[in-house]
Amino acid sequence: YIQRLYIYMENSNQLIINIIGTQEFFWRSMATDVYHKNGLFGWTTELKADYLNGVINTGANVTLENVKEVIDFFKTHDVSWLWILNPIYDAKSTIKLLLSQGFKEAGSYPVMWYDLTRDLPELDLKQAYIREVLDEKGLMEWRIPEDEGFKVDKNEQSGYFDRVENVPFGGAEAFHHYVVYKDEKPISCATLSISKYGARIDNVATCDDFLRQGFGRAVTIFAMREAQKFGCKMVCLESSNEGLSLYLKIGFKEIYQNKEYCLL
């Protein structure tokens, strides 16, 4: 029993490490500047929303000097940001350092994964179809449900879209954007990124008039199937608490919670 438990914990830790790797890959691709030192990876998109700038622990050697350097990094860029903690890289030690520098806990959200070596759910999409974005016109159509679904202010929407637009996508590239169309109208979207760590899904959004009709589910399953075609063994995503039931019904499993800290 103890040996089985050890193997399970070892495998779980490796899975979490891979998920953190997909997180770093995604934000490194979107960033305008990064901080990477002593087990810390920080990024800025230069946008004001705190959830678009942050730092994650990628190792267990964080020092007080590192914390102060990260604070200075974001101060230089004049953006709001979050410190995002995972459960395996000495979180307790980092929390102690953060609290000593005036941070407070700002919330948490579930991190989900799906084993792509298993059978995938059926893609049940009636009176609609999904297409991958391959050009500027497609990306502008992808933007419609993205903008409406996430409901951030116009400046943030434009800035985030600029970051997405600047990352190569489609074909042999690592990023793939998908759009659900109904009556030739773009109504839902998602982004799939592929790295050596596995696959990751982001930017799942649906226009208000088409919520709770299965389109978010469909585009998520479509992205999962594409990840499987690329040979990925697992796909992960970060869920809002509101979206958790959708992903659980698809078959994703929650593996841990990301805890967020902000500087007062």
Coordinates of C-alpha atoms in Angstrom, one line a residue:
Y1 CA 0.0 0.0 0.0
I2 CA 2.8 2.5 0.9
Q3 CA 4.6 1.7 -2.3
R4 CA 1.5 2.3 -4.4
L5 CA 0.8 5.6 -2.5
Y6 CA 4.4 6.7 -3.2
I7 CA 4.1 6.0 -6.9
Y8 CA 0.7 7.8 -7.0
M9 CA 2.2 10.9 -5.3
E10 CA 5.3 10.8 -7.5
N11 CA 3.1 10.7 -10.6
S12 CA 0.8 13.4 -9.3
N13 CA 3.8 15.7 -8.7
Q14 CA 5.1 15.1 -12.2
L15 CA 1.7 15.9 -13.6
I16 CA 1.6 19.2 -11.7
I17 CA 5.1 20.0 -12.9
N18 CA 4.0 19.5 -16.5
I19 CA 0.9 21.6 -15.9
I20 CA 3.0 24.4 -14.5
G21 CA 5.2 24.0 -17.6
T22 CA 2.2 24.6 -19.9
Q23 CA 1.3 27.7 -17.8
E24 CA 4.8 29.1 -18.2
F25 CA 4.8 28.3 -22.0
F26 CA 1.5 30.1 -22.5
W27 CA 2.4 33.3 -20.7
R28 CA 6.0 33.4 -22.0
S29 CA 4.5 33.4 -25.5
M30 CA 2.0 36.2 -24.6
A31 CA 4.5 38.3 -22.5
T32 CA 6.3 41.5 -23.4
D33 CA 8.9 41.0 -20.7
V34 CA 9.7 38.2 -18.3
Y35 CA 11.5 37.6 -15.0
H36 CA 13.1 34.2 -14.7
K37 CA 15.4 33.4 -11.8
N38 CA 15.9 31.0 -8.9
G39 CA 12.7 29.0 -9.3
L40 CA 10.5 31.9 -10.3
F41 CA 8.9 32.8 -13.6
G42 CA 7.2 36.2 -13.9
W43 CA 5.6 37.8 -16.9
T44 CA 3.9 41.0 -17.9
T45 CA 1.7 41.7 -20.9
E46 CA 1.8 45.4 -20.0
L47 CA -2.0 45.4 -19.6
K48 CA -3.5 46.7 -16.4
A49 CA -5.7 43.8 -15.4
D50 CA -3.9 41.9 -12.6
Y51 CA -4.8 38.4 -14.0
L52 CA -2.8 39.2 -17.2
N53 CA 0.5 39.7 -15.2
G54 CA 1.9 37.4 -12.6
V55 CA 4.6 35.2 -11.2
I56 CA 4.6 31.5 -10.5
N57 CA 7.0 29.2 -8.6
T58 CA 8.8 26.8 -10.9
G59 CA 11.3 25.7 -8.2
A60 CA 11.8 25.7 -4.5
N61 CA 14.7 28.1 -4.0
V62 CA 12.8 31.4 -3.5
T63 CA 14.5 33.9 -1.3
L64 CA 13.5 37.3 0.2
E65 CA 15.9 38.9 -2.3
N66 CA 14.0 37.2 -5.2
V67 CA 10.6 38.4 -3.8
K68 CA 12.0 42.0 -3.7
E69 CA 13.3 41.7 -7.2
V70 CA 9.9 40.5 -8.5
I71 CA 8.2 43.4 -6.8
D72 CA 10.7 45.8 -8.5
F73 CA 10.1 44.1 -11.9
F74 CA 6.4 44.8 -11.8
K75 CA 6.9 48.3 -10.3
T76 CA 9.0 49.1 -13.3
H77 CA 6.2 48.0 -15.7
D78 CA 3.5 49.8 -13.6
V79 CA 0.9 47.0 -13.8
S80 CA -1.2 45.2 -11.3
W81 CA -0.2 41.6 -10.9
L82 CA -0.7 38.4 -8.9
W83 CA 1.6 35.9 -7.3
I84 CA 0.2 32.4 -8.1
L85 CA 1.2 29.5 -5.8
N86 CA 0.9 25.8 -6.6
P87 CA 1.1 23.0 -4.0
I88 CA 4.5 21.4 -4.7
Y89 CA 7.1 24.2 -4.8
D90 CA 7.6 25.1 -1.2
A91 CA 4.4 27.1 -1.0
K92 CA 4.4 27.5 2.8
S93 CA 7.9 29.0 2.7
T94 CA 6.9 31.4 -0.1
I95 CA 3.7 32.5 1.7
K96 CA 5.8 33.4 4.7
L97 CA 8.0 35.6 2.6
L98 CA 5.1 37.2 0.8
L99 CA 3.3 38.0 4.0
S100 CA 6.5 39.6 5.4
Q101 CA 6.4 42.0 2.4
G102 CA 2.8 43.1 2.7
F103 CA 1.0 40.6 0.4
K104 CA -2.5 39.2 1.2
E105 CA -4.4 36.2 -0.2
A106 CA -6.6 37.3 -3.1
G107 CA -8.4 34.1 -4.0
S108 CA -8.0 30.7 -5.6
Y109 CA -9.2 28.7 -8.6
P110 CA -9.2 25.1 -9.7
V111 CA -6.7 23.6 -12.1
M112 CA -8.1 20.7 -14.2
W113 CA -6.7 17.9 -16.4
Y114 CA -7.8 15.2 -18.7
D115 CA -5.9 12.0 -19.6
L116 CA -5.9 12.0 -23.4
T117 CA -5.0 8.3 -23.5
R118 CA -8.6 7.7 -22.5
D119 CA -11.6 7.8 -24.8
L120 CA -12.9 11.4 -25.3
P121 CA -16.5 12.6 -25.0
E122 CA -18.6 12.7 -28.1
L123 CA -18.7 16.0 -29.9
D124 CA -22.5 16.7 -30.0
L125 CA -22.8 19.9 -32.1
K126 CA -26.1 20.4 -33.9
Q127 CA -26.9 23.3 -36.3
A128 CA -23.4 24.7 -35.8
Y129 CA -19.8 23.9 -36.8
I130 CA -16.2 24.6 -35.6
R131 CA -13.4 26.0 -37.7
E132 CA -9.7 26.6 -36.8
V133 CA -8.5 30.2 -37.3
L134 CA -5.9 30.3 -40.0
D135 CA -5.8 34.0 -41.1
E136 CA -6.5 37.5 -39.9
K137 CA -10.2 37.4 -40.8
G138 CA -10.6 34.3 -38.7
L139 CA -8.8 35.8 -35.8
M140 CA -11.2 38.9 -35.9
E141 CA -14.1 36.4 -35.8
W142 CA -12.5 34.6 -32.9
R143 CA -12.3 37.9 -31.1
I144 CA -16.1 38.4 -31.1
P145 CA -17.1 35.7 -28.5
E146 CA -13.8 36.3 -26.7
D147 CA -14.5 40.0 -26.1
E148 CA -18.2 39.4 -25.2
G149 CA -17.6 36.4 -23.0
F150 CA -14.9 37.9 -20.8
K151 CA -16.5 41.3 -20.4
V152 CA -13.3 43.3 -19.7
D153 CA -13.1 47.0 -20.6
K154 CA -12.4 47.9 -24.2
N155 CA -8.8 48.9 -23.6
E156 CA -8.0 45.6 -22.0
Q157 CA -9.8 43.7 -24.8
S158 CA -7.8 45.5 -27.5
G159 CA -4.5 45.0 -25.7
Y160 CA -5.1 41.3 -25.0
F161 CA -6.1 40.7 -28.6
D162 CA -2.9 42.4 -29.7
R163 CA -0.9 39.9 -27.6
V164 CA -2.9 37.0 -29.1
E165 CA -2.4 38.3 -32.6
N166 CA 1.3 38.5 -32.2
V167 CA 1.7 34.8 -31.3
P168 CA 2.0 32.6 -34.4
F169 CA -0.9 30.3 -34.8
G170 CA -2.3 27.4 -36.9
G171 CA -0.6 24.8 -39.0
A172 CA 2.7 23.7 -37.4
E173 CA 2.6 26.5 -34.8
A174 CA 2.1 25.8 -31.1
F175 CA -1.0 28.0 -30.8
H176 CA -4.4 27.0 -32.3
H177 CA -7.6 29.1 -32.1
Y178 CA -11.1 27.6 -32.7
V179 CA -14.4 29.3 -33.4
V180 CA -17.9 27.8 -33.2
Y181 CA -20.2 29.2 -35.9
K182 CA -24.0 29.2 -36.0
D183 CA -25.8 30.6 -39.1
E184 CA -22.3 31.9 -40.1
K185 CA -22.0 33.9 -36.9
P186 CA -19.1 33.3 -34.5
I187 CA -20.6 32.5 -31.2
S188 CA -18.0 30.6 -29.1
C189 CA -14.2 30.2 -29.1
A190 CA -11.2 28.5 -27.4
T191 CA -7.4 28.5 -27.7
L192 CA -5.2 25.4 -27.6
S193 CA -1.4 25.6 -26.9
I194 CA 0.9 22.7 -27.5
S195 CA 4.3 22.4 -25.8
K196 CA 6.6 19.6 -24.7
Y197 CA 4.8 19.5 -21.3
G198 CA 1.4 18.7 -22.9
A199 CA -1.6 20.6 -24.1
R200 CA -3.4 23.5 -22.5
I201 CA -6.8 25.2 -23.2
D202 CA -7.5 28.9 -22.7
N203 CA -9.9 31.6 -23.8
V204 CA -13.0 29.5 -23.7
A205 CA -15.8 32.0 -24.1
T206 CA -19.4 32.2 -25.5
C207 CA -21.6 35.1 -26.6
D208 CA -24.3 36.0 -24.1
D209 CA -27.2 34.9 -26.4
F210 CA -25.8 31.4 -26.8
L211 CA -24.8 30.6 -23.2
R212 CA -25.9 27.3 -21.6
Q213 CA -26.6 25.7 -25.0
G214 CA -23.6 23.4 -25.2
F215 CA -21.3 25.5 -27.4
G216 CA -18.6 26.0 -24.7
R217 CA -18.6 22.3 -24.1
A218 CA -18.4 21.6 -27.8
V219 CA -15.4 23.9 -28.5
T220 CA -13.6 22.5 -25.4
I221 CA -14.1 18.9 -26.6
F222 CA -13.0 19.9 -30.1
A223 CA -9.8 21.3 -28.7
M224 CA -9.2 18.2 -26.6
R225 CA -9.6 16.0 -29.8
E226 CA -7.1 18.2 -31.6
A227 CA -4.6 17.9 -28.8
Q228 CA -5.0 14.1 -29.0
K229 CA -4.3 14.3 -32.8
F230 CA -1.1 16.2 -32.0
G231 CA 0.0 13.3 -29.8
C232 CA -0.4 14.9 -26.4
K233 CA -1.0 12.6 -23.5
M234 CA -2.7 15.1 -21.3
V235 CA -4.6 18.4 -21.6
C236 CA -5.1 20.9 -18.8
L237 CA -6.9 24.2 -18.1
E238 CA -7.6 26.7 -15.4
S239 CA -11.2 27.0 -14.5
S240 CA -13.2 29.8 -12.9
N241 CA -15.4 28.5 -10.1
E242 CA -18.4 29.2 -12.3
G243 CA -17.1 27.0 -15.1
L244 CA -16.1 24.1 -12.9
S245 CA -19.3 22.1 -13.3
L246 CA -18.9 22.3 -17.2
Y247 CA -15.4 20.8 -17.1
L248 CA -16.3 18.2 -14.5
K249 CA -19.2 17.0 -16.7
I250 CA -16.8 16.7 -19.7
G251 CA -14.6 14.5 -17.6
F252 CA -11.8 16.8 -16.4
K253 CA -10.5 16.2 -12.9
E254 CA -9.4 18.9 -10.5
I255 CA -5.8 18.2 -9.4
Y256 CA -5.1 21.3 -7.3
Q257 CA -6.0 24.9 -6.6
N258 CA -3.9 27.9 -7.7
K259 CA -3.7 30.3 -4.8
E260 CA -3.4 34.0 -5.6
Y261 CA -1.6 36.7 -3.6
C262 CA -1.6 40.4 -4.3
L263 CA 0.5 43.2 -2.9
L264 CA -1.3 45.7 -0.7

